[in-house]
Coordinates of C-alpha atoms and ligand atoms in Angstrom, one line a residue:
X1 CA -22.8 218.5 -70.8
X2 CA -22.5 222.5 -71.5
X3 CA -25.9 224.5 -71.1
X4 CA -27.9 221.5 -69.9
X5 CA -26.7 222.3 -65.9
X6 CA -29.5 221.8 -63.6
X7 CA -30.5 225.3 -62.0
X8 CA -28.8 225.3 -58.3
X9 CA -32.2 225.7 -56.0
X10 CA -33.7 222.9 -58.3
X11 CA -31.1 220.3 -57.8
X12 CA -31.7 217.2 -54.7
X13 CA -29.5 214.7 -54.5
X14 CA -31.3 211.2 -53.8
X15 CA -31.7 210.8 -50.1
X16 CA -31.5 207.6 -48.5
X17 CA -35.0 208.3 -46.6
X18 CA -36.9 209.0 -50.1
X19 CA -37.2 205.7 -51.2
X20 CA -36.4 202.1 -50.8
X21 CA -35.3 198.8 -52.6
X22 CA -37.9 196.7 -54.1
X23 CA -36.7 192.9 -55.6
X24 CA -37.9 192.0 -59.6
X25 CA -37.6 188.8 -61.0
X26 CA -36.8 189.5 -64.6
X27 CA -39.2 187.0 -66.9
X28 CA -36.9 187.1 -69.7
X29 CA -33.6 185.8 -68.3
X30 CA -34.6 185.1 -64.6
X31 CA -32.5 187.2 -63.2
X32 CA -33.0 188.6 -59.6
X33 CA -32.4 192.0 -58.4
X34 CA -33.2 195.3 -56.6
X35 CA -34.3 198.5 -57.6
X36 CA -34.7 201.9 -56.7
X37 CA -38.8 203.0 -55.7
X38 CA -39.3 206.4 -54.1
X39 CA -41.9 207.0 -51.7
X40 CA -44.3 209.3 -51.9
X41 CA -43.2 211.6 -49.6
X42 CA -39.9 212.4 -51.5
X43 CA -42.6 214.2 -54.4
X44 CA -43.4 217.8 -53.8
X45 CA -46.1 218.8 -56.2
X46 CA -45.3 222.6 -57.7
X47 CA -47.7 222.7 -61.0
X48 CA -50.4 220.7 -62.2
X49 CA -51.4 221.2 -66.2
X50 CA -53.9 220.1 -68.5
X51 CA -52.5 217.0 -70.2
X52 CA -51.8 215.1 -66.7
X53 CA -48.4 216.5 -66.7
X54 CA -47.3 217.8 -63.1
X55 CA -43.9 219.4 -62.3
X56 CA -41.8 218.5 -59.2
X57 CA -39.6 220.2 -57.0
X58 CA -36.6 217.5 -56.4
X59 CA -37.1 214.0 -57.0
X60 CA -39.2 213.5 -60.2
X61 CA -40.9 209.7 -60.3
X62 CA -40.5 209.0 -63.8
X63 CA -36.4 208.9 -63.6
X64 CA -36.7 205.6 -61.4
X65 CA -40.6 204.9 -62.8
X66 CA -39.2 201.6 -65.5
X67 CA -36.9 199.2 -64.1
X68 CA -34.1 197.6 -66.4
X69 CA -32.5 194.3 -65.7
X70 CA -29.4 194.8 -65.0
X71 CA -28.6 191.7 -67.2
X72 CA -30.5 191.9 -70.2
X73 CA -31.9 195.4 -70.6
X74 CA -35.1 193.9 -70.2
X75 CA -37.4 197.4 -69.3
X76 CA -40.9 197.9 -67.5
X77 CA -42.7 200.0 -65.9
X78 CA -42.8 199.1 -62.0
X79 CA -46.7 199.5 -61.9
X80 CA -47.6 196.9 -64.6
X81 CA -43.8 194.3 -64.2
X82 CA -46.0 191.6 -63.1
X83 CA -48.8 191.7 -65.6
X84 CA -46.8 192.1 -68.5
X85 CA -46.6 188.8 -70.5
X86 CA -43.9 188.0 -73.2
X87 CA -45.0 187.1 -76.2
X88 CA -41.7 186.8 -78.5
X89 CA -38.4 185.9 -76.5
X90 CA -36.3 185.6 -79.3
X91 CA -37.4 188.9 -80.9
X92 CA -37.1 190.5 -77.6
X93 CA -33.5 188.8 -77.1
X94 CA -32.3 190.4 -80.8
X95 CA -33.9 193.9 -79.8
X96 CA -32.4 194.6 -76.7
X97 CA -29.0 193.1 -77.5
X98 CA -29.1 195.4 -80.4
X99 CA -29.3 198.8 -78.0
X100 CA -28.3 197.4 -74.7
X101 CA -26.4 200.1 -72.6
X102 CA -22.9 199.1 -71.8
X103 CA -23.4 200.6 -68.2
X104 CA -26.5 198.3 -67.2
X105 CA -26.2 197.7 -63.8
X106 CA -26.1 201.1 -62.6
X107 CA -29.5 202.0 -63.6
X108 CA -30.6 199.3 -60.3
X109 CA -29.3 202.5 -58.4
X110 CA -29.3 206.2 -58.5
X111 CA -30.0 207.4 -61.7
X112 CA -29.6 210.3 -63.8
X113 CA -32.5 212.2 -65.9
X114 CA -30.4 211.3 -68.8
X115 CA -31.1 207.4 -67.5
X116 CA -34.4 207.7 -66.4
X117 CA -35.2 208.4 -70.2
X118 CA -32.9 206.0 -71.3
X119 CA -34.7 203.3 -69.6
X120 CA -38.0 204.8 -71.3
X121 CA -36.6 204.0 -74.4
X122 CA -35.5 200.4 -73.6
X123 CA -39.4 199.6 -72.5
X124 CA -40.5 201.3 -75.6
X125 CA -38.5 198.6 -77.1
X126 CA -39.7 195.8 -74.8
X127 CA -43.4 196.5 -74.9
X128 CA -44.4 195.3 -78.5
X129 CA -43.0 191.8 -77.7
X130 CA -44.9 191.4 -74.7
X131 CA -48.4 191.7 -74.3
X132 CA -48.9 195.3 -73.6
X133 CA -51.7 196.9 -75.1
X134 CA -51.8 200.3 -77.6
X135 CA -53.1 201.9 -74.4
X136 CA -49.9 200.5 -72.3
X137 CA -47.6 201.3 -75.0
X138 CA -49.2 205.3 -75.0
X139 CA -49.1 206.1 -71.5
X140 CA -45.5 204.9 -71.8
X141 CA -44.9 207.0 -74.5
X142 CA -46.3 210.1 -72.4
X143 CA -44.6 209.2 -69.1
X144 CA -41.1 209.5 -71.0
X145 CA -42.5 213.1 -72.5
X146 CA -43.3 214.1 -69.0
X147 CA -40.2 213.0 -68.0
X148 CA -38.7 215.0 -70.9
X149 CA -40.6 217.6 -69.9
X150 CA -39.6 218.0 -66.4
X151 CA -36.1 217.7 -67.1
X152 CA -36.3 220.9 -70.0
X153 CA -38.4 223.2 -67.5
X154 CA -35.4 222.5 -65.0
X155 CA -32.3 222.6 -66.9
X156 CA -30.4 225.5 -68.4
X157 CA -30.5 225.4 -72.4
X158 CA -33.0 222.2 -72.8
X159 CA -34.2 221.3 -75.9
X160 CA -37.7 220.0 -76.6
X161 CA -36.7 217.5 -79.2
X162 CA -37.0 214.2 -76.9
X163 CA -40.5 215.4 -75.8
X164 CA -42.0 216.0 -78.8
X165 CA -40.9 212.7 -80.2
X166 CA -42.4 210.9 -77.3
X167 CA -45.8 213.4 -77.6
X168 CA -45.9 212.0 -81.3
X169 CA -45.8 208.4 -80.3
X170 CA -48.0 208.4 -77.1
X171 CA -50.5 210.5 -79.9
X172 CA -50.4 207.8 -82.4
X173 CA -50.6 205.1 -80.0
X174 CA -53.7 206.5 -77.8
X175 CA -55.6 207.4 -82.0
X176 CA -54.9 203.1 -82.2
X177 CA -56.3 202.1 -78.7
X178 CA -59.1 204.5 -79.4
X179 CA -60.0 203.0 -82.5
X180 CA -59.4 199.1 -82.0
X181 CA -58.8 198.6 -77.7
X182 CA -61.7 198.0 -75.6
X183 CA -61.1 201.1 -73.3
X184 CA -63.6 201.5 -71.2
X185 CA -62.6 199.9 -67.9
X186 CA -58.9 201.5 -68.3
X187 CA -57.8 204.5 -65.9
X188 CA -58.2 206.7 -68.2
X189 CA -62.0 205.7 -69.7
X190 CA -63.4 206.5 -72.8
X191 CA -63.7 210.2 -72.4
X192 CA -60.3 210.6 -70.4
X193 CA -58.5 208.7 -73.9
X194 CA -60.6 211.2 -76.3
X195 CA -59.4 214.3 -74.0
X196 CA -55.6 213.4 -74.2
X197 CA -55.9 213.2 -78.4
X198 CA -57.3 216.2 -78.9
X199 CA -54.5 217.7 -76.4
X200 CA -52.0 216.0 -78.2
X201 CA -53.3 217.4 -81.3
X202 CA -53.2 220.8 -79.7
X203 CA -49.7 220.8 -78.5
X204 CA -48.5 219.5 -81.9
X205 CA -50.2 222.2 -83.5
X206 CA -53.0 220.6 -85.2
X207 CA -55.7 222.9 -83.8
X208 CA -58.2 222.0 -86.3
X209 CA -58.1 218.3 -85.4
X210 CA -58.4 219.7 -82.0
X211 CA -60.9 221.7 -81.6
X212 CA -62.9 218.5 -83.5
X213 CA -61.6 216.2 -80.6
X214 CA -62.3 218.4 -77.9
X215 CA -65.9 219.0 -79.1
X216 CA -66.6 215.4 -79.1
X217 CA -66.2 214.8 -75.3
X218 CA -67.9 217.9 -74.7
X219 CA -70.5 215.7 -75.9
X220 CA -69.6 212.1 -75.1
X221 CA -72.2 211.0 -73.1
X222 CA -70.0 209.0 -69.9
X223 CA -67.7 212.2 -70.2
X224 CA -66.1 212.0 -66.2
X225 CA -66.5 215.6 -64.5
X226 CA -63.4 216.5 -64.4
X227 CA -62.4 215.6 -68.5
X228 CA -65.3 217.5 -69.2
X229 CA -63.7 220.8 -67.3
X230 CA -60.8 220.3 -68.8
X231 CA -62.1 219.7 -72.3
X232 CA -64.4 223.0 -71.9
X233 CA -61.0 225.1 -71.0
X234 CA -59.2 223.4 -74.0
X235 CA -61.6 223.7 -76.4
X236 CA -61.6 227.4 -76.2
X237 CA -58.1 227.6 -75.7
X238 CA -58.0 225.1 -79.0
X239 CA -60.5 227.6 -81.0
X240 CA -58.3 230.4 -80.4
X241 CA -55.5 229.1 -81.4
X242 CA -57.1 228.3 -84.6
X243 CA -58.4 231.4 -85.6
X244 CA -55.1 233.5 -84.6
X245 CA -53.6 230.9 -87.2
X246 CA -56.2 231.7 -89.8
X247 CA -55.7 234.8 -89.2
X248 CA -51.9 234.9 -89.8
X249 CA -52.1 232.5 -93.2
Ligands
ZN1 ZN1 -33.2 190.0 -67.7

């Protein structure tokens, strides 16, 4: 893999203490196995940034975040494995045979970044046969462009490509549970959902749509505290960007 080396003072091999082995039941072909989870304690927090995104020293959660059946590629996110519901087995079977990795049972143990998105892209394809909602389906999306994310910032040569693929479907996805999901009771509420589109916007260079978005929660009514720092910050910042693009046409 020339120029996409992982800087020497960034790289941590997987350490036996930083995690441990939890056992899934796979609902699509029943079979039982065990996967990586890391504990807490093997995350060390170096940056924090405005769309949720926060960069780790060592170990970064998404790579072992979705776990894969090592038999039939079936992919979910750790958090949600027991709520998800299939709806379409036999579309579900044909999807997964049609991308299934030929290396499958590896990703039960230490993974690479390059597998930790991989199995991103298997739940991607799992999710619309099961009964994951748009909102599901977008924080996915934006897990896998975090993942992306923290892979570039720590690799020689990376290129964005992967992330802003995954941006543009977690930004499509969040504008559909916006419009048709009943959102209010989900982590990210109302206001924290609005927020994240008109980010999205922003870092896909729609500043207009932006600066519309962000102006919105400013005055959503149930905006949370904390969205409605954020949205202040990135509002401006949004504005800014606009007119220096005016400017420039
Ligand atoms: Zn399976």
């Amino acid at each position: 893999m020339t120029g996409r080396r992982f800087m020497p003072d960034q790289e941590q091999a997987l350490s036996e203490k930083d995690y441990w082995l939890k056992d899934f039941r796979c609902p699509l072909c029943g079979c039982v196995f065990q996967t990586i989870r890391l504990k807490a304690r093997a995350l060390t927090v170096v940056k924090r940034e405005p769309d949720f995104f926060v960069q780790y020293r060592g170990n970064l959660p998404w790579v072992y975040e979705v776990a894969v059946c090592p038999n039939c590629a079936y992919a979910c996110e750790q958090r949600i494995w027991k709520d998800l519901v299939i709806v379409d087995r036999d579309g579900l079977r044909k999807a997964l045979d049609s991308v299934r990795p030929p290396d499958l049972r590896s990703f039960t143990s230490e993974r690479t970044m390059e597998m930790g998105l991989t199995s991103f892209c298997l739940a991607l394809i799992t999710y619309p046969f099961c009964s994951a909602r748009y909102y599901e389906r977008a924080n996915l999306a934006l897990r896998a462009g975090y993942l992306a994310r923290g892979y570039r910032e720590r690799i020689e040569g990376g290129s964005e490509a992967s992330e802003l693929e995954f941006k543009k479907l977690a930004h499509e996805f969040f504008l559909k549970s916006y419009e048709l999901e009943q959102i209010e009771e989900t982590r990210f509420g109302v206001s924290g959902i609005m927020y994240i589109i008109g980010e999205l916007y922003r870092q896909l260079g729609d500043y207009r749509q932006a600066v519309n978005w962000f102006s919105k929660v400013v005055h959503e009514k149930k905006c949370r505290p904390q969205i409605l720092r954020l949205a202040r910050d990135q509002w401006e910042l949004a504005r800014e960007q606009y007119k220096a693009e005016k400017a420039s046409e």
